[in-house]
Coordinates of C-alpha atoms and ligand atoms in Angstrom, one line a residue:
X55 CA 0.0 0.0 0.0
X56 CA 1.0 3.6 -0.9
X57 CA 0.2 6.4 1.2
X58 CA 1.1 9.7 0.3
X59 CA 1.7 12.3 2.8
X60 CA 1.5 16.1 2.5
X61 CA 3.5 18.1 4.9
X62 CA 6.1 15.4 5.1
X63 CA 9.1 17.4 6.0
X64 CA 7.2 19.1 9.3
X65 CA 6.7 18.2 13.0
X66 CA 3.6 15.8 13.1
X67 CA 4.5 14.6 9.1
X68 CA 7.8 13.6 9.8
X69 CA 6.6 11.4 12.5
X70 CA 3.7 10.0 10.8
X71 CA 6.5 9.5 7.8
X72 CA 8.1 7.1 10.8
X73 CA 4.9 5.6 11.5
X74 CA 4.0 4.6 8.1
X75 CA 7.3 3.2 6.9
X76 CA 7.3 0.9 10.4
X77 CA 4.1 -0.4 9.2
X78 CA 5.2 -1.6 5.6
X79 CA 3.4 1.5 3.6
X80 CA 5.8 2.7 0.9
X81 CA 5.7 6.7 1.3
X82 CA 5.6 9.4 -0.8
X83 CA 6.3 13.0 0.5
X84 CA 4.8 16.8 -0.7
X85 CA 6.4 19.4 1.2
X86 CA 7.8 22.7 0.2
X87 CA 9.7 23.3 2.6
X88 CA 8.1 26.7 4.0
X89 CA 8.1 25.3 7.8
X90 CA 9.6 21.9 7.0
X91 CA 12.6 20.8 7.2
X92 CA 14.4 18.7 4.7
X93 CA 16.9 17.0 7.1
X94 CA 13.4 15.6 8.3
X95 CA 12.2 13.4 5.5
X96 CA 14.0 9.6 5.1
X97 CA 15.9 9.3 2.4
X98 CA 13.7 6.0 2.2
X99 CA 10.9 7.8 0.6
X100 CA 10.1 9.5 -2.6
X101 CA 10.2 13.5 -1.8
X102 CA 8.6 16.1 -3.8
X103 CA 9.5 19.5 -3.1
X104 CA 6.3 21.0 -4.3
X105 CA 3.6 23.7 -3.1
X106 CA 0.3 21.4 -2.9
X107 CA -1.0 24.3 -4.6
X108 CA 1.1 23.9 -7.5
X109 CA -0.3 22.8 -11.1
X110 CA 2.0 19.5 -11.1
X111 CA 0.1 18.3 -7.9
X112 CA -1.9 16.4 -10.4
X113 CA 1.1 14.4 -11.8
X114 CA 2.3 13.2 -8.7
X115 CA -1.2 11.6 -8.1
X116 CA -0.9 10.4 -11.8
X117 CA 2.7 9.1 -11.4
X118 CA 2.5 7.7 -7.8
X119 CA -1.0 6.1 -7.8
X120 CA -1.4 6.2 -4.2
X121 CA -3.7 4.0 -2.1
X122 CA -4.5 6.5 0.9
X123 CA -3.9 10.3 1.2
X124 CA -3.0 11.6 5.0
X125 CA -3.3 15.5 4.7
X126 CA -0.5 17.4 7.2
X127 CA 0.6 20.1 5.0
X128 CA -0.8 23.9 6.3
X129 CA -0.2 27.0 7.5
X130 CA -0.7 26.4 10.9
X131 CA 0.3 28.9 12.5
X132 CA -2.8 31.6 14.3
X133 CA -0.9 34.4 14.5
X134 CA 0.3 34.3 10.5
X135 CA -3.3 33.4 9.8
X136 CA -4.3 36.9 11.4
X137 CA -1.1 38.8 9.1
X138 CA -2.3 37.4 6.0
X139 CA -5.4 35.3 5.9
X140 CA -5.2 35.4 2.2
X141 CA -2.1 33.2 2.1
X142 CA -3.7 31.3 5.3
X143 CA -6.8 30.8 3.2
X144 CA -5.1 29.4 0.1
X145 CA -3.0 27.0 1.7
X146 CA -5.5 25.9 3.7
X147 CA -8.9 25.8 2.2
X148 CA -7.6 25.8 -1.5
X149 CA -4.5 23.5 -1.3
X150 CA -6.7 20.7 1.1
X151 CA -9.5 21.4 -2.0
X152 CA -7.2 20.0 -4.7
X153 CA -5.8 17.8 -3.2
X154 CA -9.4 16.2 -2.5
X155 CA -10.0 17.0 -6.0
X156 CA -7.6 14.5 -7.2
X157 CA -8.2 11.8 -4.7
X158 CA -11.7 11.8 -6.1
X159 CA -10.3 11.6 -9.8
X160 CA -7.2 9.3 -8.7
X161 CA -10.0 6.8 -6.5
X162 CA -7.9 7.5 -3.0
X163 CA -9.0 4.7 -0.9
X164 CA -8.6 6.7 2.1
X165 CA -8.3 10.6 2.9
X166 CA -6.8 11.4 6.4
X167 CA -7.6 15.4 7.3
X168 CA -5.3 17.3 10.0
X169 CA -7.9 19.5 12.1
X170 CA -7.4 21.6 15.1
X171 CA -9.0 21.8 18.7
X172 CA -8.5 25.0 17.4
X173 CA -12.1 25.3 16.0
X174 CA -14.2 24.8 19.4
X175 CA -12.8 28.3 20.3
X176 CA -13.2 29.3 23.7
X177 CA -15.5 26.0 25.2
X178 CA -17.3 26.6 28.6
X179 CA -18.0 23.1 28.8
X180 CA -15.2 20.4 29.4
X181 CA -14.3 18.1 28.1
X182 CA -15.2 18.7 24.4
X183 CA -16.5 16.2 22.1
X184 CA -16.8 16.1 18.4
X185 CA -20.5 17.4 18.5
X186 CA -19.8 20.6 20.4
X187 CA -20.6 23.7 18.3
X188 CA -17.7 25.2 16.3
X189 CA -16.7 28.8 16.9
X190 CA -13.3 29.8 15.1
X191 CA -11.8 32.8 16.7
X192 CA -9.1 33.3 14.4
X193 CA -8.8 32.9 10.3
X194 CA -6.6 29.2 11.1
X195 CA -9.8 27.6 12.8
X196 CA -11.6 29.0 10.3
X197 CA -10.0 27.7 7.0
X198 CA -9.7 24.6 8.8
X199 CA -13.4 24.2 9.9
X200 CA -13.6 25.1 5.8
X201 CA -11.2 22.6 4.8
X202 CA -13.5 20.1 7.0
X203 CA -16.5 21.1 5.6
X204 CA -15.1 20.1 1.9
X205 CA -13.7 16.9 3.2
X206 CA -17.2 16.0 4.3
X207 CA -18.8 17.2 1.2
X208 CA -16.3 15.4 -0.7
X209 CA -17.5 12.1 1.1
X210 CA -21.5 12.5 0.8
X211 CA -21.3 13.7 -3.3
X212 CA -18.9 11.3 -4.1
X213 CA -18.2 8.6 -1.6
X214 CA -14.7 9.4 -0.8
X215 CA -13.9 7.1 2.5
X216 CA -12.5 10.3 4.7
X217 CA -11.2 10.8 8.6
X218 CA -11.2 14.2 9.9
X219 CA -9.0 14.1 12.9
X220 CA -9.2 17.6 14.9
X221 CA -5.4 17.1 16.9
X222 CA -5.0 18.8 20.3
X223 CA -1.9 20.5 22.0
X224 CA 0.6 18.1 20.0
X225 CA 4.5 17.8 21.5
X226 CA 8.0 16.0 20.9
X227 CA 10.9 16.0 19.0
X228 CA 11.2 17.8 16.0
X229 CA 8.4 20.3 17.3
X230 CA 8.8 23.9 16.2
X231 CA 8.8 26.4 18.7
X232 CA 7.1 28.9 16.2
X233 CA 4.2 26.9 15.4
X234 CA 1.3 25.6 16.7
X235 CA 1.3 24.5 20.4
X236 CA 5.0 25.0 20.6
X237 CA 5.3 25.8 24.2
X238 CA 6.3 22.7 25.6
X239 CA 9.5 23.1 22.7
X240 CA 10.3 26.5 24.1
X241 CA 10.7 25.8 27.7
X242 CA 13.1 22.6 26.9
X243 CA 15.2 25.1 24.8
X244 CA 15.0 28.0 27.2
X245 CA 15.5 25.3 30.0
X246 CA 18.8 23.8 28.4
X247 CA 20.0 26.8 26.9
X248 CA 20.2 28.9 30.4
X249 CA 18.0 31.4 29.1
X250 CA 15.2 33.8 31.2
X251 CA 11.4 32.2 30.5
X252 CA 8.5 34.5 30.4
X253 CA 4.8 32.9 31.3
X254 CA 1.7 34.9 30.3
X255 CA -1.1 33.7 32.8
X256 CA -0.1 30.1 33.9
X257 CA -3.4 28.7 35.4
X258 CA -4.7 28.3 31.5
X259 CA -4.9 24.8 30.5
X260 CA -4.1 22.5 27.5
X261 CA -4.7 19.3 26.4
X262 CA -0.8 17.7 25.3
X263 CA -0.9 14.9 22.8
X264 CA 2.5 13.1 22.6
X265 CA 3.7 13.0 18.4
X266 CA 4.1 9.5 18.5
X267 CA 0.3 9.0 19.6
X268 CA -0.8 11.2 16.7
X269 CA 1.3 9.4 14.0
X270 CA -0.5 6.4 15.2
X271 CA -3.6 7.7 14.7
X272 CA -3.4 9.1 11.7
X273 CA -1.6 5.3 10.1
X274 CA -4.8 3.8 12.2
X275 CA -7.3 6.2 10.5
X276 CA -6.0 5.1 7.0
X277 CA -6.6 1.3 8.3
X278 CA -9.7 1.9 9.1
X279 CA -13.7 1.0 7.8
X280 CA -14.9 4.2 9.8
X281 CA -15.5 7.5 8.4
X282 CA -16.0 10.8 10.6
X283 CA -14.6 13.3 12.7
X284 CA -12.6 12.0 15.5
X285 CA -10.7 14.5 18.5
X286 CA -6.8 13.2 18.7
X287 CA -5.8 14.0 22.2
X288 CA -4.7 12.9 26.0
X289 CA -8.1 13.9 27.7
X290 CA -6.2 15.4 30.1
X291 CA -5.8 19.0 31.0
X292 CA -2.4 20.2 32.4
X293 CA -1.8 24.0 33.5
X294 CA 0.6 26.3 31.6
X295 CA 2.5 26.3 35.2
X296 CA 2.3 22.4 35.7
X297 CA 3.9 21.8 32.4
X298 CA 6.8 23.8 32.9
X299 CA 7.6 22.4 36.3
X300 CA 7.2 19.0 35.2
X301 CA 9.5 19.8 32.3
X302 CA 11.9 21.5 34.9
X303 CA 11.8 18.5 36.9
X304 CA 12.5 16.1 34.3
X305 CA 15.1 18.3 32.6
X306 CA 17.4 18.8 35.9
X307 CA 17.1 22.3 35.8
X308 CA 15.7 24.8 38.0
X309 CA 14.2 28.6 36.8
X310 CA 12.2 31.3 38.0
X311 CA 9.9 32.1 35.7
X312 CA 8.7 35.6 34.9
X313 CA 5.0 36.2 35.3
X314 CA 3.0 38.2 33.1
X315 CA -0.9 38.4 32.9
X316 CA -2.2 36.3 30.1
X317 CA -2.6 37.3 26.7
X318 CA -5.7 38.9 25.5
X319 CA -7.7 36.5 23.3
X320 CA -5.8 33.4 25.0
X321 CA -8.3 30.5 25.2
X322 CA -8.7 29.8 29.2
X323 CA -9.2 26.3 29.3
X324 CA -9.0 23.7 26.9
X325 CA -9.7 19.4 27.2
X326 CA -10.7 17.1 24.1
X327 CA -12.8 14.0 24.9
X328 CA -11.4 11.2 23.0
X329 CA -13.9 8.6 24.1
X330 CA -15.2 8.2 20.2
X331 CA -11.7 7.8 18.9
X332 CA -10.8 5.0 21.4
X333 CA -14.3 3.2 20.7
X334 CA -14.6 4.0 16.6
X335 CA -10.4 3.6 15.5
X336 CA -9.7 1.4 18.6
X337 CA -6.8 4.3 18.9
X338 CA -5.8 5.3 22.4
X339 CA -3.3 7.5 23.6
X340 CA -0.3 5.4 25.0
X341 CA 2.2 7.9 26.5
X342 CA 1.6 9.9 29.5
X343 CA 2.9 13.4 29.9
X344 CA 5.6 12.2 31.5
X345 CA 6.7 9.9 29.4
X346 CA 6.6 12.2 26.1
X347 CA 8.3 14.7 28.3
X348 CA 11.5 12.5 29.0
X349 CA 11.7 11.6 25.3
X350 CA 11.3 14.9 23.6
X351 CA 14.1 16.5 26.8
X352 CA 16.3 13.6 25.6
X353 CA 15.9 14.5 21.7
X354 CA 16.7 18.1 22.6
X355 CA 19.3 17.4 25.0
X356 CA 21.3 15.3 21.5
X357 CA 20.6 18.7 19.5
X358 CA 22.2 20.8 22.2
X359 CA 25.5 18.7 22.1
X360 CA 26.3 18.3 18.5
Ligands
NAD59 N1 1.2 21.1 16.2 C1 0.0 21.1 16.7 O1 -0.1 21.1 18.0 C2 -1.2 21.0 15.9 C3 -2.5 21.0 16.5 C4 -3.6 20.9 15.7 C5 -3.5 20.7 14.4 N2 -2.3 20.7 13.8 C6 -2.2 20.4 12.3 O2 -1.3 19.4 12.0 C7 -0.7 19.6 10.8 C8 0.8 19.6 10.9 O3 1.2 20.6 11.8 P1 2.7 20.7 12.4 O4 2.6 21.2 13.8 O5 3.5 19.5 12.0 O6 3.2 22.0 11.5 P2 4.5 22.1 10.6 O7 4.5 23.6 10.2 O8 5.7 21.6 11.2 O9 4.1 21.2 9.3 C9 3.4 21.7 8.2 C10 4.2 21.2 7.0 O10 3.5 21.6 5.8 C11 4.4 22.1 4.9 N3 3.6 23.1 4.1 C12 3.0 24.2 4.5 N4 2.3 24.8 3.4 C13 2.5 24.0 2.4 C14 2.1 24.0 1.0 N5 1.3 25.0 0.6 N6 2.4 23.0 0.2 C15 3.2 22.0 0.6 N7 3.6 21.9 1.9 C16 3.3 22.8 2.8 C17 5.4 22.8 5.7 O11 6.7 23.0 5.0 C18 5.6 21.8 6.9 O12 6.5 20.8 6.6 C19 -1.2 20.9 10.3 O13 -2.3 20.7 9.4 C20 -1.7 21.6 11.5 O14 -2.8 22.5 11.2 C21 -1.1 20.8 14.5

């Protein structure tokens, strides 16, 4: 089985790369590069450097034949979304359109959506499931609610077999501190390199979702007979203050934080129920915070040496 994988060369591709090629899938890569990283991507797999957006996306399909689609590549960052929600838009709502465009032509047996918690907004009822209204407070969770709303169409006009998986906080090696989520990546680096860390607020929570859990998922929603929307995440909420002195702890190192009130905007609180994901994929989350913790310190602390 083929499975070709947009957004390759980033964070939560270049683990689900991992997870796929463990599992026997030959793997085909579209990245280009704007957040990725090329050093990320196994020389094992076919790479094409290419803008999903760009008019050759349809000979790769035509070339590669691929079984099963899983859809990574975005702009995923909010605060670029709010800069230039043109660009935001186009990757987002345009790119994930063609590319269902052609797994309807091409006969894609399975197409795997990245979502966001992102598009519940701010909940006042924890934990959210999937059938909690959608309120996007910023143009990200809205071009992704968008590009769900295609994937779904794409499924009841034309029968395309489609996951939509809406990730949580997601953490571990290879995370960008610029991106989504990429707190837990800047208080290991600002732990190990000695330097001063700011927190804004600190009683907020989040809902952290180890990589290698999500890689899983998405390799178990190509497996699978069931369609839907599915929430990937630890059903666990951690304070912004827990997580850093669990990350302290576990890193040997001791700070002082600054405090600063939290950021206007900030969502307050934030848990995804999983239950439907556990009972629908059979997926369950298998690290504990702890555990992702020690790995992705370990993975930074190798960096840091070389
Ligand atoms: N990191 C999180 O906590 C989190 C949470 C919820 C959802 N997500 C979603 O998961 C997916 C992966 O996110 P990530 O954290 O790994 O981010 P990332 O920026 O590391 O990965 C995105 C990848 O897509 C590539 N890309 C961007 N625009 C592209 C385009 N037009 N054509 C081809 N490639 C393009 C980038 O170069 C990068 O390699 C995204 O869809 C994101 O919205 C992430």
């Amino acid at each position: 089985m083929k499975v070709l994988i947009t957004g390759g060369a980033g964070f939560i591709g270049s683990h689900v790369v991992e997870e796929c090629l463990a599992n026997n899938y030959e793997v085909v890569v579209i990245d280009n590069l704007s957040t990725g990283k090329s050093e990320n991507i196994l020389s094992i797999c076919k790479n094409y450097t290419l803008d999903i957006n760009d008019d050759s996306l349809k000979h790769v399909f035509e070339v590669e034949k691929p079984d099963h689609v899983i859809h990574l590549a975005a702009q995923a960052s909010v605060m670029k979304s709010i800069e230039d929600p043109i660009s935001d838009g186009v990757t987002n709502v345009i790119g994930t359109l063609r590319l269902l465009e052609y797994a309807r032509i091409y006969r894609i047996k399975k197409f795997v959506m990245a979502s966001s918690a992102a598009v519940y907004g701010n909940p006042d009822t924890l934990p959210v499931d999937e059938k909690f209204p959608l309120n996007p407070l910023s143009f990200y969770s809205l071009s992704k609610w968008s590009g769900e709303r295609y994937v779904q169409l794409y499924e009841s006009l034309y029968g395309l077999s489609t996951c939509i998986l809406r990730f949580s906080n997601v953490y571990g090696p290879r995370q960008n501190p610029l991106g989504e989520a990429g707190v837990v990546s800047i208080f290991i680096n600002q732990l190990l390199n000695r330097e001063k860390l700011v927190i804004y607020g600190g009683q907020q929570t989040r809902d952290f979702v180890y990589v290698k859990d999500v890689a899983k998922a998405c390799r178990t929603a190509i497996e699978s007979s069931k369609s839907g929307i599915f929430n990937i995440s630890s059903n666990s909420e951690t304070t912004i203050d827990e997580l850093f002195s669990t990350t302290s702890l576990l890193a040997g190192i001791t700070s002082k934080p600054q405090k600063y009130p939290m950021r206007i905007g900030e969502i307050e609180k934030s848990v995804l129920g999983n239950e439907k994901a556990s009972k629908e994929l059979n997926w369950q989350a298998s690290h504990s915070l702890q555990e992702g913790l020690k790995e992705t310190i370990s993975t930074f602390h190798q960096l840091t040496k070389l």
